[in-house]
């Protein structure tokens, strides 16, 4: 039987779907849903969205209360996966006016999800919505909106609210935004097979211009002082005994995420970012953190990568910021002196501290830069 977009929408509006209504009644509640049943609900909904994309999209965007229920129960990972499926890949079988309508409806759905990114909401709500939006950015959809100034301000607000989950989710969103490679929009139309009408017709893809990174950079610079204080603040919790004897201070995943975000910002090769970091002495802070968290291998690898990327960039401003401005020679000598003191295992045999290799790599890289410049 031949089917068209208009037929599917008219059929949904006039008759509805009794069995689908019964299925969706599972989330038509304000109380917490059963986690086990939510898993089965998610599997069925994702299968229907995979096999009957057109009908399901018409139904959900016609009876919009179901969209609101999906977002309301976003604290449940299984139900959040259904929302991600609705937003996921482009509707390659839906063209023309209806395709644009669905694009607008998806924009409204994203707005509902962004409204859930508030410090007062549960950690599950925040992290699930953040990662759903990250997947959307990776698929290069709604980029202009997701990287607009009002949305970025919301993300920074949740990341700086003092909630560790909000910080992880917010910074992951920002890192994903910067890492996404924006492709040039294509004006060409390619033939696509329409499953519902059994005929070939041109596919009208909704393309977007590459978003401006200016708002992201400006807002990031405003929050540099906050995140610098966050890195300088001692990790909450008691010192933990180390295998080689003595006590160590745990770094924590959150500080590692902040350093990853700062490193990704530097990869943009933006002079405003470099100048702001230099004024706040953030490059110097990186090496201070190495000395403070001497057993954190992940930290050492990330900071080594940041310095080497800046040296390899060939940018004079970057090279100066990470050599002369941060007084790298003195800091490396301090680190070298500390590393030679060594640590002691229970057997009493001394060995060099873990950041010894970091010192040698950075020292060799800095010398090579000095020779060539």
Short mmCIF file of C-alpha atoms in Angstrom, two decimals:
data_model
loop_
_atom_site.label_atom_id
_atom_site.label_comp_id
_atom_site.label_asym_id
_atom_site.label_seq_id
_atom_site.Cartn_x
_atom_site.Cartn_y
_atom_site.Cartn_z
CA UNK A 1 0.00 0.00 0.00
CA UNK A 2 1.38 3.39 -0.95
CA UNK A 3 1.72 5.80 1.90
CA UNK A 4 2.54 9.49 2.04
CA UNK A 5 3.33 12.03 4.73
CA UNK A 6 -0.07 13.68 4.42
CA UNK A 7 -1.83 10.31 4.67
CA UNK A 8 0.07 9.39 7.83
CA UNK A 9 -0.59 12.75 9.50
CA UNK A 10 -4.29 12.73 8.54
CA UNK A 11 -4.72 9.18 9.77
CA UNK A 12 -3.11 9.99 13.12
CA UNK A 13 -5.21 13.10 13.64
CA UNK A 14 -8.50 11.39 12.79
CA UNK A 15 -8.13 7.99 14.41
CA UNK A 16 -5.12 7.90 16.65
CA UNK A 17 -3.62 4.53 17.63
CA UNK A 18 -5.22 2.61 20.48
CA UNK A 19 -2.35 0.21 21.19
CA UNK A 20 0.22 2.98 21.01
CA UNK A 21 -1.88 5.05 23.42
CA UNK A 22 -1.88 2.13 25.80
CA UNK A 23 1.90 1.80 25.53
CA UNK A 24 2.49 5.51 26.11
CA UNK A 25 0.15 5.54 29.11
CA UNK A 26 3.10 3.98 30.96
CA UNK A 27 4.79 7.38 31.14
CA UNK A 28 1.57 9.33 31.67
CA UNK A 29 2.22 9.69 35.38
CA UNK A 30 3.95 12.12 37.72
CA UNK A 31 5.30 9.39 39.98
CA UNK A 32 8.58 7.60 39.34
CA UNK A 33 8.34 4.82 36.76
CA UNK A 34 9.45 1.24 37.34
CA UNK A 35 13.03 0.86 36.08
CA UNK A 36 12.57 -2.72 34.79
CA UNK A 37 9.37 -1.91 32.89
CA UNK A 38 10.98 1.27 31.56
CA UNK A 39 13.61 -0.91 29.88
CA UNK A 40 10.95 -2.90 28.01
CA UNK A 41 9.10 0.32 27.14
CA UNK A 42 12.32 1.78 25.73
CA UNK A 43 13.06 -1.27 23.56
CA UNK A 44 9.57 -1.28 22.03
CA UNK A 45 9.56 2.48 21.38
CA UNK A 46 13.01 2.43 19.77
CA UNK A 47 11.99 -0.49 17.55
CA UNK A 48 8.86 1.37 16.42
CA UNK A 49 10.87 4.52 15.74
CA UNK A 50 13.33 2.44 13.72
CA UNK A 51 10.74 0.56 11.64
CA UNK A 52 7.90 3.10 11.37
CA UNK A 53 9.68 6.43 11.64
CA UNK A 54 7.11 8.47 9.74
CA UNK A 55 4.05 7.22 11.61
CA UNK A 56 5.72 7.52 14.99
CA UNK A 57 6.99 11.05 14.38
CA UNK A 58 3.58 12.17 13.14
CA UNK A 59 1.90 10.62 16.17
CA UNK A 60 4.27 12.00 18.80
CA UNK A 61 4.35 15.50 17.36
CA UNK A 62 0.56 15.54 16.95
CA UNK A 63 -0.18 14.48 20.52
CA UNK A 64 2.53 16.57 22.17
CA UNK A 65 1.71 15.57 25.76
CA UNK A 66 3.70 12.38 25.13
CA UNK A 67 6.81 14.43 24.31
CA UNK A 68 6.40 16.29 27.61
CA UNK A 69 6.08 12.98 29.48
CA UNK A 70 9.26 11.64 27.88
CA UNK A 71 11.21 14.71 28.98
CA UNK A 72 9.65 14.64 32.47
CA UNK A 73 10.88 11.08 33.03
CA UNK A 74 14.31 11.85 31.59
CA UNK A 75 15.87 10.88 34.93
CA UNK A 76 15.44 7.28 33.76
CA UNK A 77 18.18 6.29 31.31
CA UNK A 78 15.93 3.94 29.33
CA UNK A 79 13.35 6.66 28.70
CA UNK A 80 16.09 9.19 27.95
CA UNK A 81 17.25 6.80 25.22
CA UNK A 82 13.83 7.08 23.56
CA UNK A 83 14.16 10.88 23.47
CA UNK A 84 17.66 10.48 22.02
CA UNK A 85 16.25 8.20 19.32
CA UNK A 86 13.64 10.80 18.35
CA UNK A 87 16.37 13.41 18.01
CA UNK A 88 19.06 11.15 16.61
CA UNK A 89 19.55 10.69 12.88
CA UNK A 90 18.10 12.89 10.19
CA UNK A 91 14.67 11.90 8.93
CA UNK A 92 15.91 10.70 5.59
CA UNK A 93 12.45 9.51 4.48
CA UNK A 94 10.66 12.73 5.41
CA UNK A 95 10.92 15.57 2.93
CA UNK A 96 9.41 18.91 2.02
CA UNK A 97 7.18 20.89 4.35
CA UNK A 98 6.68 18.05 6.82
CA UNK A 99 10.44 17.64 7.23
CA UNK A 100 10.73 21.30 8.18
CA UNK A 101 7.81 20.96 10.61
CA UNK A 102 9.54 18.04 12.30
CA UNK A 103 12.75 20.09 12.50
CA UNK A 104 10.83 22.82 14.33
CA UNK A 105 9.20 20.28 16.65
CA UNK A 106 12.60 18.85 17.47
CA UNK A 107 13.77 22.36 18.35
CA UNK A 108 10.91 22.64 20.86
CA UNK A 109 11.85 19.25 22.31
CA UNK A 110 15.44 20.42 22.77
CA UNK A 111 14.16 23.53 24.57
CA UNK A 112 12.24 21.31 27.01
CA UNK A 113 15.41 19.34 27.68
CA UNK A 114 17.43 22.49 28.26
CA UNK A 115 14.85 23.61 30.82
CA UNK A 116 15.72 20.47 32.80
CA UNK A 117 19.34 21.58 33.10
CA UNK A 118 18.85 23.44 36.36
CA UNK A 119 20.78 22.96 39.62
CA UNK A 120 17.50 22.20 41.39
CA UNK A 121 16.82 19.12 39.24
CA UNK A 122 18.11 15.63 40.01
CA UNK A 123 21.58 14.50 39.00
CA UNK A 124 20.07 11.85 36.73
CA UNK A 125 18.04 14.49 34.87
CA UNK A 126 21.10 16.65 34.34
CA UNK A 127 23.52 13.96 33.18
CA UNK A 128 21.03 12.14 30.89
CA UNK A 129 19.94 15.34 29.15
CA UNK A 130 23.53 16.55 28.78
CA UNK A 131 24.67 13.36 27.11
CA UNK A 132 21.60 13.25 24.83
CA UNK A 133 22.43 16.78 23.67
CA UNK A 134 26.10 15.80 23.22
CA UNK A 135 25.03 12.98 20.89
CA UNK A 136 22.95 15.49 18.95
CA UNK A 137 25.96 17.80 18.57
CA UNK A 138 28.13 14.90 17.37
CA UNK A 139 25.56 14.13 14.67
CA UNK A 140 25.85 17.80 13.61
CA UNK A 141 22.20 18.68 14.05
CA UNK A 142 20.73 21.89 15.51
CA UNK A 143 24.28 23.19 15.88
CA UNK A 144 23.40 26.86 15.44
CA UNK A 145 20.90 26.68 18.29
CA UNK A 146 22.89 24.39 20.60
CA UNK A 147 25.97 26.62 20.36
CA UNK A 148 24.10 29.92 20.66
CA UNK A 149 24.90 32.34 23.49
CA UNK A 150 21.70 31.77 25.58
CA UNK A 151 22.19 27.98 25.53
CA UNK A 152 25.89 28.24 26.38
CA UNK A 153 25.09 30.48 29.34
CA UNK A 154 22.74 27.79 30.68
CA UNK A 155 25.46 25.17 30.30
CA UNK A 156 28.04 27.28 32.13
CA UNK A 157 25.51 28.00 34.86
CA UNK A 158 24.94 24.31 35.53
CA UNK A 159 28.70 23.58 35.30
CA UNK A 160 29.57 26.25 37.88
CA UNK A 161 26.73 25.57 40.31
CA UNK A 162 28.93 23.49 42.64
CA UNK A 163 27.33 20.17 41.70
CA UNK A 164 29.96 17.63 40.50
CA UNK A 165 27.45 15.93 38.17
CA UNK A 166 26.47 19.28 36.65
CA UNK A 167 30.15 20.13 36.17
CA UNK A 168 30.86 16.85 34.36
CA UNK A 169 27.77 17.09 32.18
CA UNK A 170 28.25 20.77 31.36
CA UNK A 171 31.95 20.50 30.51
CA UNK A 172 31.35 17.37 28.44
CA UNK A 173 28.79 19.37 26.45
CA UNK A 174 31.30 22.20 25.91
CA UNK A 175 34.14 19.84 24.96
CA UNK A 176 31.89 18.06 22.45
CA UNK A 177 30.87 21.42 20.96
CA UNK A 178 34.49 22.40 20.38
CA UNK A 179 35.60 19.04 19.04
CA UNK A 180 32.84 18.73 16.49
CA UNK A 181 34.10 19.43 13.00
CA UNK A 182 31.62 21.65 11.24
CA UNK A 183 31.18 20.73 7.60
CA UNK A 184 30.23 23.20 4.90
CA UNK A 185 26.57 23.04 4.05
CA UNK A 186 25.79 21.45 0.72
CA UNK A 187 23.21 22.93 -1.59
CA UNK A 188 23.10 19.89 -3.85
CA UNK A 189 20.16 17.52 -3.72
CA UNK A 190 20.73 13.81 -4.07
CA UNK A 191 18.08 11.23 -4.97
CA UNK A 192 16.76 9.26 -2.02
CA UNK A 193 14.43 6.27 -1.98
CA UNK A 194 11.19 7.07 -0.17
CA UNK A 195 10.14 3.94 1.69
CA UNK A 196 6.59 5.12 2.20
CA UNK A 197 5.73 6.12 -1.36
CA UNK A 198 7.86 3.51 -3.16
CA UNK A 199 9.33 6.05 -5.53
CA UNK A 200 12.49 8.07 -5.86
CA UNK A 201 12.29 11.78 -5.22
CA UNK A 202 14.84 14.47 -4.31
CA UNK A 203 15.61 14.73 -0.62
CA UNK A 204 15.54 18.24 0.83
CA UNK A 205 18.06 18.30 3.63
CA UNK A 206 17.89 21.04 6.21
CA UNK A 207 21.40 22.40 6.48
CA UNK A 208 22.87 24.99 8.80
CA UNK A 209 25.73 27.42 8.63
CA UNK A 210 28.71 26.70 10.83
CA UNK A 211 28.05 28.34 14.20
CA UNK A 212 30.24 31.17 15.40
CA UNK A 213 32.62 30.17 18.18
CA UNK A 214 32.83 33.76 19.44
CA UNK A 215 30.13 33.42 22.15
CA UNK A 216 31.66 30.16 23.38
CA UNK A 217 35.12 31.72 23.70
CA UNK A 218 33.87 34.93 25.37
CA UNK A 219 31.75 33.12 27.96
CA UNK A 220 34.56 30.63 28.65
CA UNK A 221 36.96 33.49 29.42
CA UNK A 222 34.44 34.96 31.88
CA UNK A 223 34.44 31.67 33.81
CA UNK A 224 38.24 31.19 33.85
CA UNK A 225 38.64 32.70 37.38
CA UNK A 226 35.97 30.36 38.78
CA UNK A 227 37.56 27.22 37.34
CA UNK A 228 41.04 28.35 38.34
CA UNK A 229 39.87 28.58 41.97
CA UNK A 230 38.24 25.18 41.54
CA UNK A 231 41.57 23.66 40.48
CA UNK A 232 43.47 25.38 43.29
CA UNK A 233 41.01 24.19 45.92
CA UNK A 234 42.23 21.12 47.79
CA UNK A 235 40.38 17.92 47.02
CA UNK A 236 37.70 17.21 49.59
CA UNK A 237 38.42 14.05 51.55
CA UNK A 238 41.16 12.57 53.63
CA UNK A 239 44.55 11.60 52.27
CA UNK A 240 44.81 8.02 51.14
CA UNK A 241 47.72 5.64 51.85
CA UNK A 242 49.92 4.85 48.85
CA UNK A 243 51.39 1.46 47.95
CA UNK A 244 54.92 2.86 48.08
CA UNK A 245 54.38 4.34 51.53
CA UNK A 246 53.16 7.71 52.72
CA UNK A 247 49.88 9.40 51.81
CA UNK A 248 48.58 10.85 48.54
CA UNK A 249 45.92 13.44 47.72
CA UNK A 250 43.34 12.09 45.23
CA UNK A 251 42.85 14.33 42.18
CA UNK A 252 39.24 13.46 41.40
CA UNK A 253 37.52 13.10 38.03
CA UNK A 254 36.01 16.59 38.14
CA UNK A 255 39.36 18.42 38.13
CA UNK A 256 40.54 16.18 35.33
CA UNK A 257 37.48 17.20 33.32
CA UNK A 258 38.24 20.91 33.91
CA UNK A 259 41.81 20.41 32.64
CA UNK A 260 40.50 18.55 29.60
CA UNK A 261 38.14 21.46 28.87
CA UNK A 262 40.98 24.01 29.16
CA UNK A 263 43.16 21.90 26.88
CA UNK A 264 40.40 21.67 24.27
CA UNK A 265 39.96 25.45 24.40
CA UNK A 266 43.66 25.90 23.70
CA UNK A 267 43.34 23.70 20.61
CA UNK A 268 41.11 26.37 19.06
CA UNK A 269 44.30 28.43 18.65
CA UNK A 270 42.52 31.59 19.73
CA UNK A 271 44.67 34.46 20.94
CA UNK A 272 42.02 35.77 23.36
CA UNK A 273 41.99 32.40 25.13
CA UNK A 274 45.79 32.31 25.35
CA UNK A 275 46.05 35.87 26.69
CA UNK A 276 43.36 35.26 29.33
CA UNK A 277 45.08 32.08 30.53
CA UNK A 278 48.44 33.83 30.66
CA UNK A 279 47.06 36.71 32.73
CA UNK A 280 45.61 34.22 35.24
CA UNK A 281 48.86 32.16 35.21
CA UNK A 282 46.98 28.99 34.27
CA UNK A 283 50.01 27.42 32.45
CA UNK A 284 51.99 27.81 35.67
CA UNK A 285 49.08 26.28 37.60
CA UNK A 286 49.24 23.20 35.35
CA UNK A 287 52.77 22.40 36.49
CA UNK A 288 51.91 23.21 40.11
CA UNK A 289 49.13 20.61 39.92
CA UNK A 290 51.65 18.03 38.71
CA UNK A 291 53.68 18.57 41.87
CA UNK A 292 50.55 18.53 44.05
CA UNK A 293 49.09 15.34 42.52
CA UNK A 294 52.34 13.53 41.89
CA UNK A 295 50.79 10.06 41.48
CA UNK A 296 48.03 10.92 38.98
CA UNK A 297 49.19 9.48 35.66
CA UNK A 298 46.08 10.71 33.82
CA UNK A 299 46.82 14.26 34.93
CA UNK A 300 50.44 14.01 33.82
CA UNK A 301 49.47 12.72 30.38
CA UNK A 302 46.89 15.49 29.83
CA UNK A 303 49.19 18.31 30.91
CA UNK A 304 52.08 16.94 28.84
CA UNK A 305 49.74 16.83 25.83
CA UNK A 306 48.62 20.44 26.40
CA UNK A 307 52.19 21.77 26.53
CA UNK A 308 53.37 19.74 23.53
CA UNK A 309 50.35 20.85 21.44
CA UNK A 310 51.15 24.47 22.20
CA UNK A 311 54.81 24.01 21.23
CA UNK A 312 53.87 22.20 18.01
CA UNK A 313 51.34 24.88 17.04
CA UNK A 314 54.09 27.24 15.90
CA UNK A 315 52.10 30.15 17.32
CA UNK A 316 54.49 32.66 18.88
CA UNK A 317 51.95 33.79 21.47
CA UNK A 318 51.29 30.21 22.61
CA UNK A 319 54.97 29.33 22.76
CA UNK A 320 55.75 32.44 24.81
CA UNK A 321 52.84 31.77 27.21
CA UNK A 322 53.98 28.21 27.89
CA UNK A 323 57.70 28.95 28.19
CA UNK A 324 58.70 32.48 29.21
CA UNK A 325 55.46 33.68 30.81
CA UNK A 326 55.06 30.64 33.06
CA UNK A 327 58.81 30.49 33.81
CA UNK A 328 58.92 26.86 32.72
CA UNK A 329 62.66 26.43 33.29
CA UNK A 330 62.38 27.16 37.02
CA UNK A 331 59.27 25.03 37.45
CA UNK A 332 60.82 22.07 35.63
CA UNK A 333 63.95 22.32 37.79
CA UNK A 334 61.74 22.26 40.90
CA UNK A 335 59.88 19.23 39.58
CA UNK A 336 63.17 17.53 38.71
CA UNK A 337 64.55 18.14 42.19
CA UNK A 338 61.38 16.71 43.75
CA UNK A 339 61.36 13.68 41.45
CA UNK A 340 64.95 12.79 42.35
CA UNK A 341 64.04 12.59 46.02
CA UNK A 342 62.17 9.44 45.13
CA UNK A 343 59.54 7.45 46.99
CA UNK A 344 59.91 4.30 48.99
CA UNK A 345 58.11 1.00 48.69
CA UNK A 346 57.48 -1.23 51.68
CA UNK A 347 60.70 -3.07 50.80
CA UNK A 348 62.60 0.19 51.22
CA UNK A 349 63.85 0.32 47.62
CA UNK A 350 63.71 3.90 46.26
CA UNK A 351 62.32 4.74 42.83
CA UNK A 352 61.73 7.94 40.91
CA UNK A 353 58.42 9.75 41.23
CA UNK A 354 55.85 9.15 38.47
CA UNK A 355 56.17 12.61 36.90
CA UNK A 356 59.87 12.16 36.08
CA UNK A 357 59.04 11.25 32.45
CA UNK A 358 56.83 14.37 32.18
CA UNK A 359 59.74 16.58 33.21
CA UNK A 360 62.09 15.06 30.64
CA UNK A 361 59.54 15.30 27.80
CA UNK A 362 58.69 18.93 28.51
CA UNK A 363 62.34 19.88 29.00
CA UNK A 364 63.34 18.35 25.63
CA UNK A 365 60.36 20.00 23.88
CA UNK A 366 61.13 23.40 25.43
CA UNK A 367 64.80 23.13 24.36
CA UNK A 368 63.80 22.28 20.78
CA UNK A 369 61.48 25.29 20.72
CA UNK A 370 64.26 27.52 22.08
CA UNK A 371 66.65 26.34 19.35
CA UNK A 372 64.19 26.97 16.52
CA UNK A 373 62.97 30.32 17.87
#
